[in-house]
XYZ file of C-alpha atoms in Angstrom:
329
model
C -15.066 -19.350 14.341
C -18.295 -20.358 12.623
C -18.905 -18.171 9.583
C -21.303 -20.315 7.544
C -24.597 -19.332 9.155
C -26.389 -15.986 9.086
C -23.664 -14.279 7.046
C -24.135 -12.665 3.665
C -21.729 -13.620 0.920
C -19.166 -16.322 0.442
C -16.181 -16.403 2.817
C -12.877 -16.167 0.916
C -10.442 -16.098 3.851
C -11.051 -17.482 7.321
C -8.563 -16.992 10.169
C -9.007 -19.293 13.177
C -7.157 -18.872 16.506
C -4.078 -17.302 14.878
C -1.093 -17.094 17.242
C 2.337 -15.570 16.679
C 4.876 -15.320 19.521
C 8.369 -13.924 18.959
C 11.062 -15.428 21.224
C 13.131 -13.114 23.437
C 16.695 -14.396 23.898
C 19.216 -13.406 26.566
C 22.514 -14.484 28.102
C 25.680 -15.926 26.638
C 23.908 -18.955 25.158
C 21.009 -16.864 23.807
C 18.392 -18.979 25.553
C 14.712 -18.107 25.136
C 13.662 -16.299 28.328
C 10.263 -14.954 27.256
C 7.959 -14.404 24.287
C 6.457 -11.272 22.748
C 2.795 -12.208 22.320
C 2.314 -10.180 19.117
C -0.827 -12.038 17.965
C -2.678 -14.134 20.518
C -5.709 -16.191 19.443
C -7.137 -13.958 16.696
C -10.127 -15.126 14.610
C -11.955 -13.330 11.791
C -13.156 -13.844 8.228
C -13.136 -11.872 4.982
C -15.939 -12.265 2.459
C -15.445 -12.362 -1.288
C -15.328 -8.889 -2.876
C -15.382 -6.895 0.381
C -12.877 -4.748 2.257
C -12.290 -5.649 5.894
C -10.580 -2.800 7.778
C -8.219 -3.928 10.568
C -7.533 -1.098 13.029
C -5.775 -0.513 16.331
C -2.912 1.381 17.958
C 0.663 0.990 16.729
C 2.149 -2.241 18.056
C -1.167 -4.068 18.509
C -0.223 -6.804 16.005
C -2.054 -5.696 12.830
C 0.921 -6.005 10.466
C 1.988 -9.295 12.081
C -1.493 -10.691 11.352
C -1.185 -9.742 7.663
C 2.323 -11.109 7.202
C 1.581 -14.316 9.097
C -1.519 -14.944 6.954
C 0.752 -15.067 3.861
C 3.438 -17.031 5.732
C 5.961 -14.251 5.235
C 6.330 -14.914 8.978
C 5.804 -18.507 10.135
C 2.901 -18.845 12.634
C 3.097 -20.173 16.178
C -0.395 -21.664 15.954
C -3.852 -21.474 14.394
C -4.952 -21.776 10.781
C -5.714 -19.591 7.779
C -8.145 -21.067 5.253
C -7.967 -19.485 1.810
C -10.635 -20.760 -0.594
C -11.150 -23.715 1.751
C -7.466 -24.740 1.979
C -5.244 -24.282 5.052
C -2.307 -22.041 4.076
C -0.186 -23.199 7.035
C -0.288 -26.886 6.060
C 0.594 -26.292 2.371
C 3.828 -27.680 0.971
C 6.174 -25.196 -0.799
C 4.731 -25.969 -4.258
C 1.101 -25.464 -3.203
C 2.039 -22.344 -1.234
C 3.695 -20.837 -4.323
C 0.498 -21.458 -6.326
C -1.678 -19.949 -3.553
C 0.532 -16.857 -3.296
C -0.350 -15.949 -6.858
C -3.880 -15.293 -5.549
C -2.748 -13.671 -2.252
C -0.662 -10.510 -2.539
C 0.463 -7.718 -0.196
C 1.013 -3.961 -0.553
C 3.709 -3.031 1.960
C 3.588 -0.028 4.263
C 6.915 1.421 3.074
C 7.003 1.269 -0.744
C 10.628 2.423 -0.933
C 11.904 -0.331 1.378
C 9.966 -2.976 -0.570
C 11.460 -2.009 -3.962
C 14.992 -2.963 -5.035
C 16.823 0.379 -5.612
C 19.075 -1.231 -8.275
C 16.225 -2.549 -10.450
C 14.003 -0.474 -12.782
C 10.408 -0.563 -11.589
C 9.235 -2.319 -14.784
C 11.432 -5.314 -13.914
C 10.167 -5.268 -10.301
C 6.578 -5.506 -11.541
C 7.449 -8.335 -13.962
C 9.338 -10.328 -11.310
C 6.185 -12.093 -10.079
C 5.177 -12.933 -13.660
C 8.594 -14.529 -14.248
C 8.498 -16.515 -10.986
C 5.059 -17.920 -11.839
C 6.011 -18.358 -15.532
C 3.093 -16.333 -16.822
C 3.226 -15.560 -20.549
C 6.157 -15.057 -22.903
C 8.723 -12.275 -22.279
C 6.832 -10.065 -24.755
C 3.474 -10.771 -23.034
C 4.986 -9.971 -19.614
C 6.089 -6.552 -20.861
C 2.567 -5.960 -22.194
C 0.990 -6.977 -18.849
C 3.444 -4.681 -17.036
C 2.524 -1.689 -19.257
C -1.210 -2.372 -18.760
C -0.773 -2.634 -14.980
C 1.166 0.653 -14.848
C -1.670 2.295 -16.759
C -4.221 0.960 -14.239
C -2.463 2.825 -11.397
C -2.018 6.067 -13.333
C 1.602 5.707 -14.505
C 2.988 5.806 -18.045
C 4.912 3.101 -19.907
C 8.121 5.207 -19.964
C 8.133 5.106 -16.137
C 9.060 1.403 -16.362
C 12.709 2.299 -17.138
C 13.117 4.512 -14.077
C 14.462 3.518 -10.665
C 12.573 3.789 -7.319
C 14.501 6.867 -6.132
C 13.219 8.845 -9.155
C 9.604 8.703 -7.907
C 7.642 10.522 -5.215
C 6.140 8.668 -2.236
C 2.707 8.546 -3.831
C 4.100 7.238 -7.129
C 6.115 4.575 -5.301
C 2.961 3.419 -3.543
C 1.256 3.155 -6.956
C 4.181 0.978 -8.077
C 3.612 -1.213 -5.013
C -0.060 -1.549 -5.973
C 0.910 -2.358 -9.583
C 3.295 -5.069 -8.416
C 0.575 -6.679 -6.289
C -1.935 -6.365 -9.134
C 0.235 -7.803 -11.934
C -0.561 -11.419 -11.001
C -4.322 -10.683 -10.967
C -4.806 -11.936 -7.372
C -8.122 -12.539 -5.627
C -7.022 -11.253 -2.200
C -4.715 -8.326 -1.353
C -3.469 -7.362 2.113
C -3.013 -3.568 2.184
C -0.603 -2.896 5.062
C -1.140 0.795 5.921
C -0.753 1.732 2.227
C -1.451 5.459 2.742
C -0.118 6.192 6.248
C 3.149 7.738 4.965
C 1.504 9.883 2.279
C 0.157 13.440 2.170
C -3.610 13.742 2.583
C -4.153 14.750 -1.077
C -2.101 11.757 -2.280
C -3.895 9.474 0.217
C -7.238 10.130 -1.457
C -5.765 9.384 -4.916
C -4.321 6.048 -3.783
C -7.550 5.091 -1.957
C -9.609 5.906 -5.058
C -7.267 3.758 -7.178
C -7.747 0.843 -4.751
C -11.538 1.231 -4.824
C -11.658 1.476 -8.631
C -9.463 -1.632 -9.003
C -11.666 -3.515 -6.547
C -14.759 -2.753 -8.602
C -13.039 -3.602 -11.891
C -11.438 -6.908 -10.835
C -13.694 -8.004 -7.952
C -10.774 -7.852 -5.494
C -10.997 -8.661 -1.786
C -8.956 -6.500 0.623
C -7.731 -6.750 4.184
C -7.032 -3.044 4.807
C -4.697 -2.512 7.778
C -4.676 1.039 9.172
C -4.746 3.131 12.330
C -6.631 6.056 10.786
C -10.347 5.450 11.402
C -11.408 8.133 8.913
C -9.584 6.247 6.142
C -11.079 2.937 7.292
C -14.583 4.425 7.252
C -14.006 5.567 3.665
C -12.846 2.211 2.244
C -14.236 -0.619 4.417
C -17.394 -2.714 4.324
C -16.668 -4.202 7.751
C -14.190 -3.226 10.459
C -12.245 -5.341 12.971
C -10.556 -3.709 15.982
C -7.413 -5.118 17.649
C -5.855 -4.319 20.999
C -2.568 -5.786 22.283
C -2.631 -8.878 20.080
C -6.343 -9.624 20.585
C -9.447 -9.003 18.509
C -11.922 -6.908 20.555
C -14.695 -6.039 18.089
C -15.798 -6.759 14.509
C -18.909 -5.624 12.655
C -20.122 -3.662 9.634
C -18.765 -0.155 9.104
C -22.178 1.444 9.712
C -22.797 -0.503 12.920
C -19.319 0.165 14.317
C -19.497 3.928 13.809
C -23.122 4.080 15.012
C -22.971 1.660 17.937
C -19.444 0.709 19.125
C -19.809 -1.764 22.014
C -16.255 -2.243 23.276
C -14.885 0.577 25.512
C -11.636 0.599 23.499
C -13.545 1.074 20.230
C -15.562 3.866 21.860
C -12.314 5.597 22.882
C -10.944 5.302 19.331
C -14.172 6.764 17.922
C -14.016 9.722 20.277
C -10.607 10.661 18.823
C -11.918 11.095 15.251
C -11.907 14.842 14.423
C -15.199 16.448 13.375
C -14.863 18.560 10.180
C -16.984 21.334 11.753
C -14.847 23.601 14.038
C -17.960 24.696 16.007
C -18.724 21.137 17.111
C -16.730 19.329 19.765
C -16.734 15.597 20.357
C -16.851 14.197 23.904
C -13.371 12.683 24.198
C -12.655 9.484 26.124
C -9.106 9.873 27.401
C -7.512 6.514 28.237
C -5.287 6.443 31.313
C -1.860 4.856 31.368
C 0.191 3.293 28.583
C -0.433 0.186 26.509
C 0.860 -2.804 28.553
C 3.832 -4.752 27.219
C 3.047 -7.733 24.951
C 5.886 -9.472 26.832
C 3.709 -9.615 29.924
C 0.073 -8.862 29.057
C -2.384 -8.347 31.941
C -4.552 -11.194 33.192
C -8.208 -11.279 32.132
C -9.244 -8.695 29.543
C -6.089 -7.020 28.224
C -7.787 -3.652 28.145
C -8.995 -3.633 31.776
C -6.046 -1.594 33.268
C -7.022 1.333 30.995
C -10.776 0.712 30.779
C -12.991 3.439 32.333
C -15.872 0.984 32.987
C -13.986 -2.179 34.034
C -15.543 -4.464 36.674
C -13.797 -7.044 38.869
C -14.539 -9.890 36.452
C -12.570 -8.072 33.732
C -9.312 -8.517 35.663
C -9.980 -12.189 36.423
C -11.408 -13.807 33.285
C -10.702 -13.194 29.621
C -13.936 -12.396 27.730
C -14.674 -14.642 24.722
C -14.945 -13.122 21.245
C -18.599 -13.902 20.469
C -21.413 -12.730 18.203
C -23.726 -10.581 20.356
C -26.050 -9.549 17.481
C -26.138 -10.497 13.768
C -22.667 -9.850 12.310
C -21.474 -7.973 15.422
C -18.701 -9.716 17.371
C -17.223 -8.346 20.592
C -14.942 -9.460 23.444
C -16.284 -7.572 26.478
C -18.077 -8.795 29.598
C -20.262 -5.669 29.726
C -21.490 -6.127 26.140
C -22.352 -9.832 26.384
């Protein structure tokens, strides 16, 4: 994916032809009989200081993309270039150094925190692993980081079960922030929270981005949230990237039929107005056996014969607007 020309801003992360297949085993000898094609040839880029929203239905491969980028899951193929270096070809020492600059906020903050460890120690764990500062300086960094996310220093002695969901998510943000990274993957950080708490956490993320010049990959399935936080938006369907452009362009002029269907599901805050809904027929096909051609064609209301025969390439149809659809190219 060429990102050098006609694009504003420096590219911090570039993902090229990312592939992740999970083997399916069966029988007495547990032989591999098939593969779940969770992520299949995905390419995109994230510019320095921006938020790229990654959206799609549950099970489309969004979280797998984020975890594979950090090598929390080993990739099947492709490359991820972070600051010009390929993450997948790094040796363990170089990967450890790179991970200081690449952090993740997990979807379930309770599952990602050790219930037996006070949250202050959880936040300092990364500082100890990377040998940052003296023990006294680590405590000071931990207190400062807690303050950044709206928690008090006395909270550091408490355990995860003593906090609400929103507070636990703040702890997750603090843990990612403690190492002062350049790039943070936010894996549905507000999907499990009440709406009032969602806005607080989103505002914290935006304030921290402005203060530290952070770059986010914001994974979500709520388009209203994505519209609020993102500079650009990428849309995934069944392991494939189908559209990517600026937030304004996507909400004003969605080109892919799947994106148009997602947009039609966004509620309008005025009860007197009704949006023309695009109801998709059928269920999402299985990633074990995805359909031939465009993966969306069995559910697409405007599909033509070519859609079922050939897979559309993911190409730039207008400046900074990429789409994988035969009707839009």
